[in-house]
Coordinates of C-alpha atoms in Angstrom, one line a residue:
X1 CA -0.2 -0.1 0.1
X2 CA 1.2 3.3 -1.1
X3 CA 0.1 5.8 1.6
X4 CA -0.1 9.5 0.5
X5 CA -1.3 10.4 4.4
X6 CA -0.3 9.8 8.3
X7 CA -1.7 10.2 11.5
X8 CA -0.3 11.7 14.1
X9 CA -2.1 11.2 18.2
X10 CA -0.2 11.0 20.8
X11 CA 0.2 11.7 24.7
X12 CA 1.0 14.4 26.2
X13 CA 4.6 14.8 26.8
X14 CA 5.2 11.9 24.0
X15 CA 7.4 14.2 22.0
X16 CA 4.6 12.7 19.4
X17 CA 4.0 16.7 17.7
X18 CA 8.7 16.3 17.1
X19 CA 7.9 13.2 15.7
X20 CA 5.5 14.3 13.3
X21 CA 7.8 17.2 12.1
X22 CA 10.9 14.8 11.9
X23 CA 9.3 12.5 9.6
X24 CA 7.6 15.1 7.3
X25 CA 10.3 16.6 6.9
X26 CA 12.1 13.2 5.4
X27 CA 9.0 12.9 3.2
X28 CA 8.9 15.9 2.3
X29 CA 5.5 16.4 3.2
X30 CA 3.3 19.2 4.3
X31 CA 3.0 19.2 8.6
X32 CA -1.1 19.9 9.7
X33 CA 0.0 21.3 12.9
X34 CA 0.8 24.8 14.3
X35 CA -1.4 26.8 12.3
X36 CA -4.5 25.3 11.3
X37 CA -5.7 28.2 13.8
X38 CA -5.1 30.6 11.5
X39 CA -7.1 28.4 8.6
X40 CA -9.7 28.1 10.0
X41 CA -9.9 31.5 11.6
X42 CA -9.5 32.7 7.9
X43 CA -11.9 30.0 6.8
X44 CA -14.6 31.3 9.7
X45 CA -13.7 35.2 9.5
X46 CA -13.2 35.2 12.9
X47 CA -10.1 35.8 15.3
X48 CA -7.5 33.6 15.6
X49 CA -7.8 33.5 19.4
X50 CA -11.1 32.9 18.9
X51 CA -10.6 29.4 17.5
X52 CA -8.3 29.3 19.9
X53 CA -10.5 28.7 22.4
X54 CA -11.6 25.5 20.6
X55 CA -8.7 24.0 19.9
X56 CA -7.8 20.0 21.2
X57 CA -5.6 21.9 22.6
X58 CA -3.8 25.0 23.0
X59 CA -0.9 23.8 20.1
X60 CA -3.0 25.0 17.0
X61 CA -1.9 23.2 13.8
X62 CA -2.5 23.6 10.1
X63 CA 0.3 25.1 7.8
X64 CA -0.5 26.3 3.3
X65 CA -3.9 24.6 2.2
X66 CA -5.3 26.8 -0.3
X67 CA -7.2 29.5 1.7
X68 CA -10.4 29.3 -0.5
X69 CA -10.4 25.2 -0.1
X70 CA -10.6 27.0 3.7
X71 CA -13.2 29.3 2.5
X72 CA -15.6 26.8 0.4
X73 CA -14.8 24.1 3.7
X74 CA -16.2 26.7 6.2
X75 CA -19.6 27.5 3.2
X76 CA -20.1 23.3 3.1
X77 CA -19.7 23.1 7.2
X78 CA -22.3 25.5 7.3
X79 CA -21.4 27.8 9.2
X80 CA -22.4 31.6 9.3
X81 CA -19.1 33.1 8.9
X82 CA -17.5 36.5 9.8
X83 CA -18.9 37.0 13.7
X84 CA -17.3 36.2 16.5
X85 CA -20.1 35.7 18.4
X86 CA -21.6 32.5 15.7
X87 CA -18.5 30.5 16.3
X88 CA -18.2 28.8 19.0
X89 CA -17.2 24.7 19.8
X90 CA -20.3 23.1 18.0
X91 CA -18.8 24.9 14.7
X92 CA -14.8 23.7 15.7
X93 CA -16.5 20.6 15.3
X94 CA -18.6 21.6 12.1
X95 CA -15.4 22.7 10.4
X96 CA -13.0 19.8 11.6
X97 CA -13.6 17.2 9.6
X98 CA -13.9 19.5 6.9
X99 CA -10.2 20.7 7.3
X100 CA -9.3 17.5 7.4
X101 CA -10.8 15.8 3.9
X102 CA -9.5 19.5 2.2
X103 CA -5.7 18.3 3.6
X104 CA -6.8 14.8 2.7
X105 CA -7.4 16.2 -1.2
X106 CA -3.9 17.6 -0.7
X107 CA -2.3 14.4 0.0
X108 CA 1.8 13.9 1.1
X109 CA 0.8 15.4 4.3
X110 CA 1.2 14.4 8.5
X111 CA -1.3 15.7 10.6
X112 CA -0.7 15.8 14.1
X113 CA -4.6 14.6 16.6
X114 CA -7.7 16.5 16.4
X115 CA -10.0 13.5 15.5
X116 CA -7.7 12.8 12.0
X117 CA -7.7 9.4 13.0
X118 CA -11.9 9.3 13.3
X119 CA -12.3 11.5 10.4
X120 CA -9.8 9.7 7.9
X121 CA -10.7 6.4 9.5
X122 CA -11.7 4.5 6.4
X123 CA -9.4 5.8 3.4
X124 CA -7.4 3.3 2.5
X125 CA -4.1 4.9 2.2
X126 CA -4.2 7.1 5.5
X127 CA -1.7 5.6 7.4
X128 CA -2.7 6.4 11.7
X129 CA -0.4 6.1 14.7
X130 CA -0.3 6.4 18.2
X131 CA 2.4 7.8 20.7
X132 CA 3.3 7.1 23.8
X133 CA 5.8 6.7 27.5
X134 CA 5.8 6.8 29.6
X135 CA 4.9 9.1 33.2
X136 CA 8.5 9.6 33.7
X137 CA 9.9 10.0 30.1
X138 CA 7.1 12.2 29.9
X139 CA 7.9 14.3 32.9
X140 CA 11.6 14.5 31.6
X141 CA 10.4 16.3 27.9
X142 CA 7.8 18.7 29.5
X143 CA 9.9 20.0 32.5
X144 CA 11.9 21.7 30.3
X145 CA 9.2 22.5 27.6
X146 CA 7.6 24.6 30.2
X147 CA 6.6 27.3 32.2
X148 CA 9.1 27.4 35.9
X149 CA 7.4 26.2 38.5
X150 CA 4.9 24.2 36.2
X151 CA 2.9 21.2 37.7
X152 CA 4.0 19.1 34.8
X153 CA 2.0 16.0 36.2
X154 CA -1.3 17.7 36.9
X155 CA -1.1 20.0 33.3
X156 CA -0.5 15.8 31.9
X157 CA -3.4 14.2 33.0
X158 CA -4.8 17.4 32.2
X159 CA -4.4 17.5 28.7
X160 CA -4.6 14.0 28.4
X161 CA -8.2 13.9 29.6
X162 CA -9.1 16.7 27.2
X163 CA -8.1 14.8 24.0
X164 CA -9.8 11.7 25.1
X165 CA -12.8 13.5 25.9
X166 CA -12.9 15.5 23.3
X167 CA -12.6 12.0 21.0
X168 CA -15.0 10.6 22.7
X169 CA -17.3 13.3 22.5
X170 CA -16.6 14.2 19.1
X171 CA -16.3 11.4 17.2
X172 CA -17.7 8.2 20.1
X173 CA -14.9 7.1 20.3
X174 CA -12.1 5.4 22.3
X175 CA -8.6 7.7 22.5
X176 CA -6.4 4.3 23.2
X177 CA -8.7 2.4 20.4
X178 CA -6.2 -0.3 19.0
X179 CA -8.8 -0.3 16.4
X180 CA -8.3 3.2 15.6
X181 CA -4.7 3.3 14.7
X182 CA -1.7 1.1 12.2
X183 CA 0.2 1.8 15.3
X184 CA 1.0 2.3 18.6
X185 CA 4.6 2.5 19.6
X186 CA 6.0 4.5 22.8
X187 CA 8.4 6.8 22.3
X188 CA 10.7 6.3 25.0
X189 CA 14.0 8.3 25.0
X190 CA 14.3 8.5 21.7
X191 CA 12.6 11.1 19.1
X192 CA 14.3 10.3 16.3
X193 CA 14.5 6.0 16.3
X194 CA 11.2 6.4 17.3
X195 CA 10.0 8.6 13.4
X196 CA 12.4 5.8 12.2
X197 CA 10.3 3.3 13.2
X198 CA 7.4 5.1 12.6
X199 CA 8.3 5.8 8.7
X200 CA 9.8 2.1 8.0
X201 CA 5.9 0.5 9.4
X202 CA 4.7 3.5 7.0
X203 CA 6.8 3.7 3.6
X204 CA 9.2 0.3 4.5
X205 CA 12.2 2.8 4.2
X206 CA 14.5 4.5 7.1
X207 CA 15.6 7.6 6.7
X208 CA 19.0 6.6 5.0
X209 CA 17.1 6.1 1.7
X210 CA 16.6 8.8 -0.3
X211 CA 12.2 9.2 -0.1
X212 CA 10.7 11.9 -2.8
X213 CA 10.0 15.0 -2.3

């Protein structure tokens, strides 16, 4: 099977976002993770801070989707665009699958989270991965990323609960359901090695083999 989309879902602190970025770089694919707030805000004609309140988590996502395609996604979702007061969690849930479908149509991208493993579940050329890690390894990662004095373990629990609740409420699926994924892999302490495992599982290649851009 030749895959054209990779979805990466992850425990907070597992390094899943950076692993997704690494694989996208190796493949020469788009990374749909950091700028989707901008894209959805553009599509719905609302401010980014409004969209951010309803994201799966504090991180924003998506980059480089055609702006007209984004506007089409908003209209197809039946959004009343242009008024911040009309954009809420329900609107976010309606437009996000449309955005993911647009990303799928363009192909050659790595999508991080946001229910992508559910929205694109039945697409045969999409590979789904879940990245996890032991608690002590996640705490160690986040101690260097979060603000000084942050309660790291509490933040881990809160973010993971948010992600699980997002999937359960909007798709009726358990976040850790193995049937949603082609591969569930521990990142341990080595994110690059984990990225190589995922790349090899999906393509049969390693990063030492030239990958078409």
